[in-house]
Coordinates of N, CA and C in Angstrom, one line a residue:
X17 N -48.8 56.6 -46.2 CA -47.7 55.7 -46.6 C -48.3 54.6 -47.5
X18 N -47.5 54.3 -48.5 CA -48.1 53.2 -49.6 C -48.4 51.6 -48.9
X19 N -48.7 50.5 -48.8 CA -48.9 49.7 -48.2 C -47.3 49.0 -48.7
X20 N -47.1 48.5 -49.5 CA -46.1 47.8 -50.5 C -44.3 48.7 -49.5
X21 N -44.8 49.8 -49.0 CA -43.3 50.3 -48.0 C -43.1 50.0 -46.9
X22 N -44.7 49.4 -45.8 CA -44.3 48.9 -44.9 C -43.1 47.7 -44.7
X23 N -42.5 47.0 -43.4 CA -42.0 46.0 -43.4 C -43.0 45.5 -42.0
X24 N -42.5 44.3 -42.1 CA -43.5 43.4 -41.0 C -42.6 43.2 -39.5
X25 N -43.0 43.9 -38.6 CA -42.7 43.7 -37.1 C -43.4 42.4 -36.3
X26 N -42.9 41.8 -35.5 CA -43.6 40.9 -34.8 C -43.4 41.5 -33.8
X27 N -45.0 41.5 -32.6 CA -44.9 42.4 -31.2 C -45.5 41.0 -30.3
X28 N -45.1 41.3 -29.0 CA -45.4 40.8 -28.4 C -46.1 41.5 -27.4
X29 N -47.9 41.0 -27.2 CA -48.4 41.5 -26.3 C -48.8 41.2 -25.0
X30 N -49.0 41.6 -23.6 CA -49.8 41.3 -22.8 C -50.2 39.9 -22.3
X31 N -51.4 40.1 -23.2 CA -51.7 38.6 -23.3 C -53.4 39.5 -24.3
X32 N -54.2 38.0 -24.9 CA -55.3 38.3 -25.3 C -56.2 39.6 -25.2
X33 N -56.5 39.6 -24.1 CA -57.3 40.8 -23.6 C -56.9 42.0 -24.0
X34 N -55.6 42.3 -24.1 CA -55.0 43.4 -24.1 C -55.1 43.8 -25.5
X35 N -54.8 42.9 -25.9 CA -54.7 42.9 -27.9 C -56.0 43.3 -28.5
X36 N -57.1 42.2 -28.0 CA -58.5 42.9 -27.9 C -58.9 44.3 -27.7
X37 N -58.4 44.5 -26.6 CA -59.1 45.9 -26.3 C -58.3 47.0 -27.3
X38 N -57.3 46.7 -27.6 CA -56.7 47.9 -28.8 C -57.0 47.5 -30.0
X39 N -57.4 46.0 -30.6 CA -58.3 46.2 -31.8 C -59.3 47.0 -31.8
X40 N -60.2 46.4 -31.0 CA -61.5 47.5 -30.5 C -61.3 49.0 -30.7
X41 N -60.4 49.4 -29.8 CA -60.4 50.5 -29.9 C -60.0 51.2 -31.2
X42 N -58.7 50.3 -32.0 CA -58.7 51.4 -33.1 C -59.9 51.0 -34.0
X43 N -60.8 50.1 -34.3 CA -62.0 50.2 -34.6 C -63.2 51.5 -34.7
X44 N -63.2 51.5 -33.2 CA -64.0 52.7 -33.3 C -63.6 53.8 -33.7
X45 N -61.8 54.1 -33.5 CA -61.9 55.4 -34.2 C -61.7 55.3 -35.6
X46 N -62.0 54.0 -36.5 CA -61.6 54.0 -37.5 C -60.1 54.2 -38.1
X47 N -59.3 53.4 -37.3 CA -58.1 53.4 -37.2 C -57.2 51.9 -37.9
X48 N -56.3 51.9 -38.6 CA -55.7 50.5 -38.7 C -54.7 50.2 -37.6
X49 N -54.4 49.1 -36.8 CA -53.8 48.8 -35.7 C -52.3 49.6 -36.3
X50 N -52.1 49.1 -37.5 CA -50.3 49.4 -38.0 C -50.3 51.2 -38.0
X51 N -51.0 51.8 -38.6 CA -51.1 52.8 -38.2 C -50.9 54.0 -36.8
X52 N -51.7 53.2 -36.2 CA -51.2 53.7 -34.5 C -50.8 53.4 -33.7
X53 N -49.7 52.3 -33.7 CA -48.4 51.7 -33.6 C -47.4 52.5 -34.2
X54 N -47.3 53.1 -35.8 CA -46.3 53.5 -36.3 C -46.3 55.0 -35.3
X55 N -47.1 55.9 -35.2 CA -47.7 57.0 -34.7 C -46.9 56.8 -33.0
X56 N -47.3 55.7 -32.6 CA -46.8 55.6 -31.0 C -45.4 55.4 -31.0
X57 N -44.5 54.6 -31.9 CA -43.5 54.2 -32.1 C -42.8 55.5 -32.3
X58 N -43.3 56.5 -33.4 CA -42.6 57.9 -33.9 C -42.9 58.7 -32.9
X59 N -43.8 58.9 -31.6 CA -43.7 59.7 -30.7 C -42.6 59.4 -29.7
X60 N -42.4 57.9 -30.0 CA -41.9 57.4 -28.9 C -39.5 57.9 -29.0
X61 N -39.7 57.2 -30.2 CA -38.4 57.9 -31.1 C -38.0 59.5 -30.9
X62 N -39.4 60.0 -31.5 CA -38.6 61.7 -31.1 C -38.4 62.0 -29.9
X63 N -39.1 61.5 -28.7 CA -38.9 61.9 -27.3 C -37.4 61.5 -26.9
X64 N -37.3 60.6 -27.2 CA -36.3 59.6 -26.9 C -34.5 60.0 -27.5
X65 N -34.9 60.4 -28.9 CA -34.1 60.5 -29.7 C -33.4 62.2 -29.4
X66 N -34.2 63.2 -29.0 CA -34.3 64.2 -28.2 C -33.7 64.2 -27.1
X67 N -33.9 63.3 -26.1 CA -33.3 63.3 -25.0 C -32.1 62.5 -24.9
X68 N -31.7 62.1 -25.7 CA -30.3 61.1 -26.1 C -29.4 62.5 -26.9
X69 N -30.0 62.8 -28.2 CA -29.3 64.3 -28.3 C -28.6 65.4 -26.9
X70 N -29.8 65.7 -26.2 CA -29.3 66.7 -25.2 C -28.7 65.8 -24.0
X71 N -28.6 64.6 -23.7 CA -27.6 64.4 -23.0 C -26.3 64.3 -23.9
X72 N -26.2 64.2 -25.2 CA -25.0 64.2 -25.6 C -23.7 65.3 -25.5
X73 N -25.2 66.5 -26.5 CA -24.6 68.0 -25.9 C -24.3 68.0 -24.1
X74 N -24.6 67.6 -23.6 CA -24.5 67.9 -22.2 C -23.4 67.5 -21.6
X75 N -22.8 66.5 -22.7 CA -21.5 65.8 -21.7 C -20.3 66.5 -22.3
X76 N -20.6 66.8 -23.4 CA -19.7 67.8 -24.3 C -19.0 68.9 -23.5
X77 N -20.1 69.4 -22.3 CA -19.8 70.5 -21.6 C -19.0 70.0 -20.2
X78 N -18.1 70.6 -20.3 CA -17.3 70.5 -18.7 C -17.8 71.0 -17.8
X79 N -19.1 71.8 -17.7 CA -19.5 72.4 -16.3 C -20.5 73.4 -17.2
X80 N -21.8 73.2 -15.8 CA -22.7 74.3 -16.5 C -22.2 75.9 -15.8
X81 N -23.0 76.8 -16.6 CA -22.9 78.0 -16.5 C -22.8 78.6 -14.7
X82 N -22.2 79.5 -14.9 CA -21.7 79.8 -13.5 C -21.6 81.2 -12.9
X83 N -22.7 81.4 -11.7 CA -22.1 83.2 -11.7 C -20.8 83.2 -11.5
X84 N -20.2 84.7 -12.4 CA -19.1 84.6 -12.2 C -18.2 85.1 -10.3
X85 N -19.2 85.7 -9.9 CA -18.9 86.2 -8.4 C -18.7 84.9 -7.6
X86 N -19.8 84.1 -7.3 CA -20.2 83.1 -6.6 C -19.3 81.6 -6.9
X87 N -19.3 81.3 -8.6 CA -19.1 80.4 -8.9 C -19.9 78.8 -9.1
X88 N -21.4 79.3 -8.7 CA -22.6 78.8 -8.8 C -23.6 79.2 -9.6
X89 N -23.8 78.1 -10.1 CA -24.8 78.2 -10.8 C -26.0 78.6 -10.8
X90 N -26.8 79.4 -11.7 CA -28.0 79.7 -11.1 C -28.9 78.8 -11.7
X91 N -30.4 79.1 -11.3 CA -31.2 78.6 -12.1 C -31.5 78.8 -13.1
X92 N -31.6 80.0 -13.7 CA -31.7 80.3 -14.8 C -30.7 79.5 -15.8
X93 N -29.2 79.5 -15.0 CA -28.6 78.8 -16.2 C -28.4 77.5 -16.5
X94 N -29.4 76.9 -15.2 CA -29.1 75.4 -15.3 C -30.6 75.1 -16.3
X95 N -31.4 76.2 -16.5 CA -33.0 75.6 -17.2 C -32.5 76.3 -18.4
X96 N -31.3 77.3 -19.0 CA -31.1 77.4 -19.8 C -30.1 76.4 -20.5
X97 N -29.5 75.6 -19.8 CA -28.3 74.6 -20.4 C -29.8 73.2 -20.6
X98 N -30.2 73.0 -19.7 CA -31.0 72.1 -20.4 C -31.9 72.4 -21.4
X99 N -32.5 73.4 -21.9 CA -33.0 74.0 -23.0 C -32.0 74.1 -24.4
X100 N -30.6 74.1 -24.1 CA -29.7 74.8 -24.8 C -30.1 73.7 -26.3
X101 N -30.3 72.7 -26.3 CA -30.7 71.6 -27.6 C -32.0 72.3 -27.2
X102 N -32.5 73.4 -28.7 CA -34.0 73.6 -28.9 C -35.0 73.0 -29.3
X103 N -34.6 71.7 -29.9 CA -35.5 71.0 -30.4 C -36.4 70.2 -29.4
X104 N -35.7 70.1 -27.8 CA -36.3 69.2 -27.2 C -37.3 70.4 -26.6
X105 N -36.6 71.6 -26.6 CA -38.1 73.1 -26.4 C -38.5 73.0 -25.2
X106 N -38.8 74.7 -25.3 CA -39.5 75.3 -23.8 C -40.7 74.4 -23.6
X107 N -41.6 73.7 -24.1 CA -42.8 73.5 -24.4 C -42.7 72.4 -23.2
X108 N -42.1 71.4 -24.0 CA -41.5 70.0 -23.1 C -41.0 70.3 -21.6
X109 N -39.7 71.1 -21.4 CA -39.9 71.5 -20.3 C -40.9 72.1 -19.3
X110 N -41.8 73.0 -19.5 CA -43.0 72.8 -18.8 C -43.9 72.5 -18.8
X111 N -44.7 71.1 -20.4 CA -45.3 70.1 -19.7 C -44.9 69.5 -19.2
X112 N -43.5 69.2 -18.5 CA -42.8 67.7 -18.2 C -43.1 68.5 -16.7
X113 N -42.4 70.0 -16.3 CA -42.4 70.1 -15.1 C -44.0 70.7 -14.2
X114 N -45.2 71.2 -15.7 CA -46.2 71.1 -14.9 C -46.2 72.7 -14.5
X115 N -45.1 73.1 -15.4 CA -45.2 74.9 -14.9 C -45.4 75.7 -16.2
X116 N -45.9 76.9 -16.5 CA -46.4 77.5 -17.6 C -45.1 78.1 -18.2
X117 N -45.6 78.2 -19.3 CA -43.9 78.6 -20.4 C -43.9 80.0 -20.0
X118 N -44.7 80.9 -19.5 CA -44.6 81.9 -18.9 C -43.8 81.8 -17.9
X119 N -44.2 81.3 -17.1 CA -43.4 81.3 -15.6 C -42.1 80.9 -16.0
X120 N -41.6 79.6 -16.7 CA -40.5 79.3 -16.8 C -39.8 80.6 -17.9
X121 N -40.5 81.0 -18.6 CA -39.4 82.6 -19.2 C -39.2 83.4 -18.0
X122 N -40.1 84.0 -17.1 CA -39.8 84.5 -15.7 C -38.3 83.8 -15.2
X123 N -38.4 82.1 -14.6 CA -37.4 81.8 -14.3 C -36.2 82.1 -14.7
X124 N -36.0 81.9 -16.4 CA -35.0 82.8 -17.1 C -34.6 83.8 -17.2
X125 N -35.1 84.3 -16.8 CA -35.2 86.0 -16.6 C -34.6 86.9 -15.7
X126 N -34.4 85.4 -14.4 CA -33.9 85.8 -13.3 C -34.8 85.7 -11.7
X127 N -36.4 85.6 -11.7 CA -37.1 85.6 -11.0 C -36.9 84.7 -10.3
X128 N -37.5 84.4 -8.7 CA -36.9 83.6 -7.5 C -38.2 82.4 -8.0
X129 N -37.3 81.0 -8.2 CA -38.4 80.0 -8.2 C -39.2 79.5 -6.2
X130 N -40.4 79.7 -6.3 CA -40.5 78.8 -5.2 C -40.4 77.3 -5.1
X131 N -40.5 77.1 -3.4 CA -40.3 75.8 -3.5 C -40.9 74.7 -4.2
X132 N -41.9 75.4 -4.6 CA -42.6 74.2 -5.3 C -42.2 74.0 -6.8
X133 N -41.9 75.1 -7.3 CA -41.2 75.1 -8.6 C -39.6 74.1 -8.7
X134 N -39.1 74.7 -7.2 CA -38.0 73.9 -7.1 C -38.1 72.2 -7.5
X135 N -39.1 71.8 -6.5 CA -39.4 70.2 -6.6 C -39.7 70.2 -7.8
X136 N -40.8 70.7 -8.5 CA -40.7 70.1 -9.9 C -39.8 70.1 -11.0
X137 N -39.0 71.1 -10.8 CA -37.6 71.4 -11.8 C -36.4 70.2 -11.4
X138 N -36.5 69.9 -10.3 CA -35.9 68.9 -9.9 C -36.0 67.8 -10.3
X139 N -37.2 67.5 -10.5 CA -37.2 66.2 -11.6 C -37.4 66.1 -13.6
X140 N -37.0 67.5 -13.4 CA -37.1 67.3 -15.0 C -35.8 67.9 -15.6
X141 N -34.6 69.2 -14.6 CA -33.6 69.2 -15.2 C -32.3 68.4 -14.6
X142 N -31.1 68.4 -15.6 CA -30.1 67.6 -15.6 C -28.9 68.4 -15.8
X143 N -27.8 67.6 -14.9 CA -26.4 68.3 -15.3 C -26.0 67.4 -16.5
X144 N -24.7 68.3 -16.4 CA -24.1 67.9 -17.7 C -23.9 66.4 -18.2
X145 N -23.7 65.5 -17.1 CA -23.2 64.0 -17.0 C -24.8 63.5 -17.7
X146 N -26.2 64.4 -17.0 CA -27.1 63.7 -17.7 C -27.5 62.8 -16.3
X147 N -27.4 63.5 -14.7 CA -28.0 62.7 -13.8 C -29.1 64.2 -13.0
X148 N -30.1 63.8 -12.8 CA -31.0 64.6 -12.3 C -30.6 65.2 -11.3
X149 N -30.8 66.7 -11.4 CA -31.0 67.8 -9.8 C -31.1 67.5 -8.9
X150 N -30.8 67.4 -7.6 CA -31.4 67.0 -6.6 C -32.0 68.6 -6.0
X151 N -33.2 68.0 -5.3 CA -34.0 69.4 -4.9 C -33.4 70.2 -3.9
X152 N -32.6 69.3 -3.2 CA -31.7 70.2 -2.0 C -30.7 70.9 -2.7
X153 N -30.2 70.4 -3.9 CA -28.8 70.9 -4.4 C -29.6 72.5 -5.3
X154 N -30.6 72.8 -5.3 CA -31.4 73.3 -6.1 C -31.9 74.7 -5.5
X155 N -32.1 74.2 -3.8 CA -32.0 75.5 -2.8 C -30.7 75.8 -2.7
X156 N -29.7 75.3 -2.8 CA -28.7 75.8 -1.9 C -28.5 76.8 -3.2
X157 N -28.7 76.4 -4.8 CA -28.7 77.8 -5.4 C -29.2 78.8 -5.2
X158 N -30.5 78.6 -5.2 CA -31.6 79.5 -4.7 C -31.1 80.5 -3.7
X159 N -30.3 79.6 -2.9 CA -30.2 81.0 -1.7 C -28.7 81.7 -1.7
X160 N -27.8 80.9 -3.0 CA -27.0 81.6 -3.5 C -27.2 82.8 -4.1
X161 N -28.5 82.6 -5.6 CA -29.0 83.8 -6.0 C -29.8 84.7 -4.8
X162 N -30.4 84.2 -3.6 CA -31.1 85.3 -2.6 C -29.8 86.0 -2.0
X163 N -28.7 85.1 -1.9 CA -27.3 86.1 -0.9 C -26.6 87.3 -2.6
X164 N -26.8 86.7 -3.2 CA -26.3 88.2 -4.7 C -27.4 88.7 -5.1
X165 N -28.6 88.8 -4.9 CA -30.0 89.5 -4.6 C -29.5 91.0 -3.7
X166 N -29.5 90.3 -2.3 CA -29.2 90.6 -1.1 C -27.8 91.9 -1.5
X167 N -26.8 91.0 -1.9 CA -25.9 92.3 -2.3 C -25.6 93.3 -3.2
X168 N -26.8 93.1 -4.1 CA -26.6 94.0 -5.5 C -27.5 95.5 -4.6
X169 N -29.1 94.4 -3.7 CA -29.6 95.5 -3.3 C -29.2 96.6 -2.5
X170 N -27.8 96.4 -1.6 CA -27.2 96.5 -0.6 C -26.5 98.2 -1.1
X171 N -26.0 97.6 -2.9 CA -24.9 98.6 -3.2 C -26.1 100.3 -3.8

């Protein structure tokens, strides 16, 4: 960026010390403070700006996807409606939930999450209003898809 395009922010820090220690720091990596401020600020925006997007799509929808048998939702289609804005990406979803983009394509796929999947999904997907999963609400799917498991193997 040319210098003559920036505009001037006033920030408020901490206090001393704190200001210090991030001169320093961009110092040694040979960094301008405005520089990695602008960098924190645009990381901070896309995340942000991303997840303000997909809650928007999300209110748009009157209800997420639904087996049609049950009338419940599965998992797959509650981690596919949150995915459904691609920009915020599979990626994000499982660094955020801490689970491999492998496994979460499994999840989509159809495969049984464990519990431990469950708790983490639980705090990273959202219904449509844009209020977090709750992990109980999350088994009782789970053992919706285990009872249409249960019946497909049956026939």
């Amino acid at each position: 960026m040319a210098e003559d395009k920036y505009v001037s922010v006033r920030l408020y820090l901490p206090n001393e010390e704190f200001k210090r220690r991030f001169q320093a720091a961009c110092a040694m990596h040979g960094r301008k403070m405005s520089d990695v401020a602008v960098e924190l600020i645009d990381g901070w925006l896309g995340e942000n700006e991303s997840l303000e997007q997909l809650r928007q799509s999300q209110q748009k929808r009157t209800s997420p996807s639904t087996d049609v048998v049950s009338g419940v939702p599965t998992i797959a289609s509650l981690i596919d409606e949150t995915l459904s804005n691609r920009d915020w990406a599979l990626g994000k979803l499982a660094a955020d939930a801490e689970i491999s983009v492998e496994r979460i394509n499994e999840l989509l796929e159809g495969d049984r999450a464990s519990d431990a999947e469950l708790q983490k999904l639980a705090q990273q997907l959202v219904k449509p209003d844009g209020e977090p999963w709750e992990e109980e609400e999350l088994v009782d799917i789970r053992l919706a898809e285990d009872l249409k498991r249960r019946r497909q193997q049956k026939r």
